Each structure stands twice: as structure tokens, then as C-alpha cells.
Amino acid sequence: MKNFKLIVDIGNTTTIFGVFDDKELVNVLITYTNKNSIGEKEKMLNKFVFENDYKFTSGMIFSVVPSESEKIQKLIKKVAKLDVKIFNPRSYKNFKTTVETPNEIGADLIADLVAARELYGTPALIVDLGTVNKILYINKSKEFEGCSFLPGFSASLASFNEKAALLPDVKDFKKPSDKLGRNTEDAMIHGVFWSTVSFIKKEIETFPKGTKLILTGGHCKLVESEIDNKVVDQFLTLKGMNIIFAEMEKWTLKN
């Protein structure tokens, strides 16, 4: 029986339980942060741990949804018999930045930046496609220079429904064809998808030659075939969290 680390990424839409063997991501359990109740998550995590016979020796929670953090912490204690701490972004100092408000950089952004720096090198433009689409740039000196936020696919579709009474509520986002939509729902999806793809293509052109383009997040697979010269790593954020946790474990041992 191997000993594994449990790294948890609590995002606005999904809560991902990642199992790591040292640096290797060996398995993930993806749940919905709000759609799945804590009782449902308990059943899913119980099955996940039992069927794979996981024995966790350490772990950490990274969260952008504070109201969920302690719930998941207690759940892990109950199911996996493991005490895990909740990552405080203010406590992590092993990256450089030139932004005006470094205290506003969240756990997910730090993880993306660390993973890009350690796994793929710099300079890099990270495109994290999720509830909020995040465009992050880390320069050749490994400094985080800034970012751009834009609504994710689902959020963009929801805004149509909120502002235009006659437009339908589109529940499931799918990749559209390259042709214009032939009904209202397809037209909405078409506009949201291709405007995002066009933004990414235009954005990478504004950065220095040789900048790596890294696509990640829950929707990265939808756009990968439309964008050239890129790296696709759906779980970049989770891998960055594991790197950070490993560093923090070493710091604890030294002190």
C-alpha cells in the first residue's frame, strides 16, 4: 500500500480532490462546489478512498470559497482520518510579483503561476478557463506582472438570460461549429465561444516572442484545437498546489 498526499482545490464551480504520489498526479475526484451537498460529497469521497484503498499521510486545502473550506476540512478528517490545513495565500512568499496589490492574489492564481514556473518555464501566458477566465503573465525573470479577468463560458451565457428576458437559459455549454448559429441557443454559444478564442489569440500576440502559452482549467479541452503552439494541462492549478505544499512541508521540517 502506497502513502499518498491529498490536495484539494475548492473553486467556485468544482471542488477537486487530487491524489499525488510525490510529484505525480495519480487520480482526481471532481465534485461540484455548490451543486453537490456535503452529504453527497461524503458519499463520493468515501467511495473514492475505499475503492482505491488510499492511505493519505498528508495534504492541504486550497480554496477561493471560504464558506466551503472548513466543511471540506471536517469531511476529510471524517472520511480519510486526515488532518489537513487550509492554505493561506499571504503565508506563501516564494514567488515574485510587480502587481500593485500582491495581497489580493488568490490561492488559485498563485498555484497557476508556481506550476507554470516550475513545470514549463518562463516567460509564460497562462489561460485558466473556468467560472472566471483568467489570463496571467509571468515574465522571463519569473515575476508575475499582471492578469486579465473575463467571464467564463457559463457566466457569459447566464448574463444573457439575466439581461435579456426573451433569451433562453442555456444549461450546458458545448463547443459550437465554426458557422453562425441557426437557432437562438446556438447563436449565444457561438458568440461566447469564439469571442473567447479570439481574445486568447490576440492576447498572446502582445507578449514577447518565445512566451509559452499554457491552457488549463475545466474548459481548456474545448478550445485546444482552435489555438496553435500551446501546452494543455487541465490540472495545472492542482499541480501548482502540490508544489506549494511540498515546499511548505520542507520549510516546516527545517524550522
Short mmCIF file of C-alpha atoms in Angstrom, two decimals:
data_model
loop_
_atom_site.label_atom_id
_atom_site.label_comp_id
_atom_site.label_asym_id
_atom_site.label_seq_id
_atom_site.Cartn_x
_atom_site.Cartn_y
_atom_site.Cartn_z
CA MET A 1 0.00 0.00 0.00
CA LYS A 2 1.43 3.38 -1.01
CA ASN A 3 1.23 6.55 1.01
CA PHE A 4 -0.32 9.46 -0.84
CA LYS A 5 -0.87 13.19 -0.45
CA LEU A 6 -4.35 14.67 -0.78
CA ILE A 7 -4.50 18.14 -2.33
CA VAL A 8 -7.93 19.81 -2.57
CA ASP A 9 -8.78 22.66 -4.91
CA ILE A 10 -12.05 24.35 -3.90
CA GLY A 11 -13.16 26.53 -6.80
CA ASN A 12 -16.33 28.47 -7.49
CA THR A 13 -17.78 25.66 -9.62
CA THR A 14 -15.85 22.49 -8.79
CA THR A 15 -14.09 21.02 -5.77
CA ILE A 16 -11.31 18.69 -6.93
CA PHE A 17 -9.65 16.12 -4.70
CA GLY A 18 -6.23 15.32 -6.16
CA VAL A 19 -4.15 12.31 -5.16
CA PHE A 20 -0.39 12.72 -5.54
CA ASP A 21 2.45 10.24 -5.29
CA ASP A 22 5.27 12.71 -4.67
CA LYS A 23 5.11 14.97 -7.79
CA GLU A 24 2.87 12.70 -9.85
CA LEU A 25 -0.87 13.30 -10.04
CA VAL A 26 -2.30 9.78 -9.97
CA ASN A 27 -6.04 10.35 -9.62
CA VAL A 28 -8.72 13.02 -9.19
CA LEU A 29 -12.23 13.16 -7.82
CA ILE A 30 -14.21 16.06 -9.27
CA THR A 31 -17.28 17.27 -7.38
CA TYR A 32 -19.42 20.38 -7.68
CA THR A 33 -18.83 23.02 -5.02
CA ASN A 34 -22.44 24.14 -4.70
CA LYS A 35 -24.47 21.59 -6.65
CA ASN A 36 -23.25 18.66 -4.53
CA SER A 37 -24.24 18.86 -0.87
CA ILE A 38 -21.69 18.00 1.80
CA GLY A 39 -23.56 14.71 2.26
CA GLU A 40 -23.18 13.91 -1.43
CA LYS A 41 -19.52 14.80 -1.31
CA GLU A 42 -19.07 12.49 1.67
CA LYS A 43 -20.54 9.56 -0.25
CA MET A 44 -18.39 10.31 -3.29
CA LEU A 45 -15.20 10.71 -1.27
CA ASN A 46 -15.92 7.58 0.75
CA LYS A 47 -16.30 5.55 -2.43
CA PHE A 48 -13.21 7.15 -3.98
CA VAL A 49 -11.00 6.39 -0.97
CA PHE A 50 -12.39 2.89 -0.32
CA GLU A 51 -12.32 1.62 -3.91
CA ASN A 52 -8.73 2.78 -4.41
CA ASP A 53 -7.58 1.78 -0.91
CA TYR A 54 -5.92 5.16 -0.39
CA LYS A 55 -3.97 5.88 2.76
CA PHE A 56 -3.11 9.54 2.97
CA THR A 57 -0.18 10.76 5.04
CA SER A 58 -0.57 14.49 4.46
CA GLY A 59 -2.50 17.08 2.50
CA MET A 60 -3.78 20.63 2.22
CA ILE A 61 -6.84 22.56 1.12
CA PHE A 62 -6.58 25.49 -1.30
CA SER A 63 -9.78 27.48 -1.58
CA VAL A 64 -11.34 30.54 -3.21
CA VAL A 65 -14.66 29.81 -1.44
CA PRO A 66 -14.07 30.48 2.27
CA SER A 67 -17.50 29.21 3.31
CA GLU A 68 -16.60 25.73 2.00
CA SER A 69 -13.10 25.41 3.44
CA GLU A 70 -13.91 24.20 6.96
CA LYS A 71 -16.67 21.92 5.68
CA ILE A 72 -14.21 20.09 3.43
CA GLN A 73 -11.59 20.08 6.19
CA LYS A 74 -14.03 18.28 8.52
CA LEU A 75 -15.12 15.94 5.72
CA ILE A 76 -11.53 14.83 5.06
CA LYS A 77 -11.00 14.25 8.77
CA LYS A 78 -14.14 12.10 8.90
CA VAL A 79 -13.59 10.08 5.72
CA ALA A 80 -9.82 9.88 5.31
CA LYS A 81 -8.85 10.24 9.00
CA LEU A 82 -6.50 13.02 7.95
CA ASP A 83 -5.91 16.45 9.47
CA VAL A 84 -5.30 18.97 6.72
CA LYS A 85 -4.55 22.68 6.94
CA ILE A 86 -6.12 25.39 4.82
CA PHE A 87 -3.62 27.30 2.69
CA ASN A 88 -3.24 30.98 3.46
CA PRO A 89 -2.07 32.82 0.31
CA ARG A 90 -0.49 35.54 2.46
CA SER A 91 1.85 32.97 4.00
CA TYR A 92 3.49 31.99 0.72
CA LYS A 93 6.39 34.17 -0.33
CA ASN A 94 8.28 32.03 -2.86
CA PHE A 95 7.32 33.96 -5.96
CA LYS A 96 7.98 37.45 -7.24
CA THR A 97 5.47 39.96 -8.48
CA THR A 98 5.27 43.55 -9.69
CA VAL A 99 1.49 43.96 -9.26
CA GLU A 100 0.21 46.85 -7.13
CA THR A 101 -1.82 44.71 -4.71
CA PRO A 102 0.03 41.42 -4.06
CA ASN A 103 -2.18 40.69 -1.04
CA GLU A 104 -5.12 40.26 -3.44
CA ILE A 105 -3.54 37.34 -5.31
CA GLY A 106 -5.67 34.27 -4.56
CA ALA A 107 -4.63 30.67 -3.96
CA ASP A 108 -5.62 29.57 -7.47
CA LEU A 109 -3.59 32.29 -9.17
CA ILE A 110 -0.52 31.57 -7.05
CA ALA A 111 -0.80 27.86 -7.89
CA ASP A 112 -1.08 28.55 -11.63
CA LEU A 113 1.99 30.80 -11.53
CA VAL A 114 4.10 28.37 -9.49
CA ALA A 115 3.18 25.42 -11.71
CA ALA A 116 3.96 27.34 -14.90
CA ARG A 117 7.29 28.49 -13.48
CA GLU A 118 8.36 25.07 -12.22
CA LEU A 119 6.91 22.77 -14.89
CA TYR A 120 7.09 24.75 -18.13
CA GLY A 121 9.42 27.69 -17.62
CA THR A 122 9.09 31.39 -18.28
CA PRO A 123 8.02 33.69 -19.82
CA ALA A 124 4.54 32.19 -19.90
CA LEU A 125 0.98 33.29 -20.53
CA ILE A 126 -1.45 31.14 -18.57
CA VAL A 127 -5.05 30.92 -19.73
CA ASP A 128 -7.19 29.37 -16.99
CA LEU A 129 -10.68 28.68 -18.36
CA GLY A 130 -13.25 28.20 -15.61
CA THR A 131 -16.07 30.09 -13.92
CA VAL A 132 -13.91 33.16 -14.46
CA ASN A 133 -11.45 33.05 -17.35
CA LYS A 134 -8.08 34.24 -16.07
CA ILE A 135 -5.15 35.35 -18.24
CA LEU A 136 -1.90 35.52 -16.22
CA TYR A 137 1.56 36.59 -17.35
CA ILE A 138 4.84 35.64 -15.70
CA ASN A 139 7.93 37.16 -17.31
CA LYS A 140 11.37 35.72 -18.04
CA SER A 141 12.57 36.94 -14.63
CA LYS A 142 9.82 34.80 -13.06
CA GLU A 143 7.83 37.84 -11.95
CA PHE A 144 4.04 37.89 -12.08
CA GLU A 145 3.30 41.11 -13.97
CA GLY A 146 -0.49 41.09 -14.07
CA CYS A 147 -3.65 39.46 -15.31
CA SER A 148 -6.93 39.89 -17.10
CA PHE A 149 -10.28 38.53 -15.95
CA LEU A 150 -13.25 37.89 -18.20
CA PRO A 151 -16.47 35.93 -17.69
CA GLY A 152 -16.23 32.19 -18.21
CA PHE A 153 -18.40 30.44 -20.76
CA SER A 154 -21.22 29.60 -18.34
CA ALA A 155 -21.14 33.03 -16.67
CA SER A 156 -21.35 34.74 -20.05
CA LEU A 157 -24.38 32.69 -21.03
CA ALA A 158 -26.03 33.41 -17.68
CA SER A 159 -25.61 37.16 -18.24
CA PHE A 160 -27.66 36.87 -21.46
CA ASN A 161 -30.52 35.38 -19.51
CA GLU A 162 -30.29 37.98 -16.74
CA LYS A 163 -30.32 40.99 -19.08
CA ALA A 164 -32.49 39.80 -21.98
CA ALA A 165 -35.86 38.38 -20.99
CA LEU A 166 -36.54 36.54 -24.25
CA LEU A 167 -33.22 34.70 -24.46
CA PRO A 168 -33.19 31.11 -23.15
CA ASP A 169 -31.35 29.83 -20.09
CA VAL A 170 -28.61 27.64 -21.58
CA LYS A 171 -27.62 24.98 -19.04
CA ASP A 172 -24.88 23.02 -20.82
CA PHE A 173 -22.03 24.64 -22.68
CA LYS A 174 -20.67 22.79 -25.70
CA LYS A 175 -18.22 23.63 -28.43
CA PRO A 176 -20.09 25.22 -31.35
CA SER A 177 -19.41 24.77 -35.03
CA ASP A 178 -17.36 27.36 -36.87
CA LYS A 179 -20.51 28.51 -38.63
CA LEU A 180 -23.00 31.00 -37.23
CA GLY A 181 -25.76 29.64 -35.01
CA ARG A 182 -29.01 28.64 -36.70
CA ASN A 183 -31.12 28.92 -33.59
CA THR A 184 -31.06 31.22 -30.55
CA GLU A 185 -29.19 28.87 -28.20
CA ASP A 186 -26.52 28.02 -30.77
CA ALA A 187 -26.11 31.72 -31.61
CA MET A 188 -25.45 32.51 -27.93
CA ILE A 189 -22.93 29.69 -27.55
CA HIS A 190 -21.24 30.62 -30.82
CA GLY A 191 -20.67 34.22 -29.77
CA VAL A 192 -19.39 33.36 -26.30
CA PHE A 193 -17.01 30.66 -27.51
CA TRP A 194 -15.45 32.40 -30.49
CA SER A 195 -15.07 35.74 -28.72
CA THR A 196 -13.03 33.97 -26.04
CA VAL A 197 -10.90 32.11 -28.59
CA SER A 198 -10.29 35.35 -30.50
CA PHE A 199 -9.30 37.12 -27.28
CA ILE A 200 -6.73 34.44 -26.43
CA LYS A 201 -5.22 34.51 -29.94
CA LYS A 202 -4.97 38.30 -29.88
CA GLU A 203 -3.58 38.39 -26.35
CA ILE A 204 -0.63 36.04 -26.97
CA GLU A 205 0.47 38.27 -29.87
CA THR A 206 1.08 41.17 -27.46
CA PHE A 207 3.73 39.32 -25.44
CA PRO A 208 7.43 38.74 -26.21
CA LYS A 209 8.42 36.17 -28.80
CA GLY A 210 9.04 32.80 -27.14
CA THR A 211 6.34 33.26 -24.49
CA LYS A 212 4.80 29.86 -23.72
CA LEU A 213 1.02 29.67 -23.94
CA ILE A 214 -0.46 27.33 -21.33
CA LEU A 215 -4.15 26.38 -21.39
CA THR A 216 -5.69 24.99 -18.23
CA GLY A 217 -8.99 24.81 -16.33
CA GLY A 218 -12.22 22.92 -16.81
CA HIS A 219 -12.90 24.26 -20.30
CA CYS A 220 -9.39 24.12 -21.76
CA LYS A 221 -10.16 20.99 -23.79
CA LEU A 222 -12.94 22.87 -25.62
CA VAL A 223 -10.58 25.45 -27.11
CA GLU A 224 -7.35 23.48 -27.57
CA SER A 225 -7.96 22.50 -31.20
CA GLU A 226 -8.56 26.16 -32.15
CA ILE A 227 -5.30 27.54 -30.77
CA ASP A 228 -1.82 26.74 -32.09
CA ASN A 229 1.53 26.49 -30.30
CA LYS A 230 0.26 25.85 -26.82
CA VAL A 231 0.60 23.49 -23.88
CA VAL A 232 -2.60 21.98 -22.49
CA ASP A 233 -2.56 20.95 -18.83
CA GLN A 234 -6.07 20.68 -17.40
CA PHE A 235 -4.86 20.25 -13.82
CA LEU A 236 -2.09 22.86 -13.82
CA THR A 237 -3.64 24.57 -10.78
CA LEU A 238 -3.77 21.36 -8.76
CA LYS A 239 -0.16 20.55 -9.67
CA GLY A 240 0.90 24.00 -8.56
CA MET A 241 -0.86 23.46 -5.25
CA ASN A 242 1.06 20.23 -4.77
CA ILE A 243 4.36 22.00 -5.47
CA ILE A 244 3.50 24.70 -2.93
CA PHE A 245 2.52 22.15 -0.31
CA ALA A 246 5.76 20.21 -0.81
CA GLU A 247 7.73 23.44 -0.33
CA MET A 248 5.82 24.30 2.82
CA GLU A 249 6.41 20.81 4.24
CA LYS A 250 10.17 21.30 3.74
CA TRP A 251 10.06 24.70 5.42
CA THR A 252 8.27 23.15 8.42
CA LEU A 253 10.88 20.40 8.73
CA LYS A 254 13.73 22.95 8.60
CA ASN A 255 12.17 25.02 11.34
#
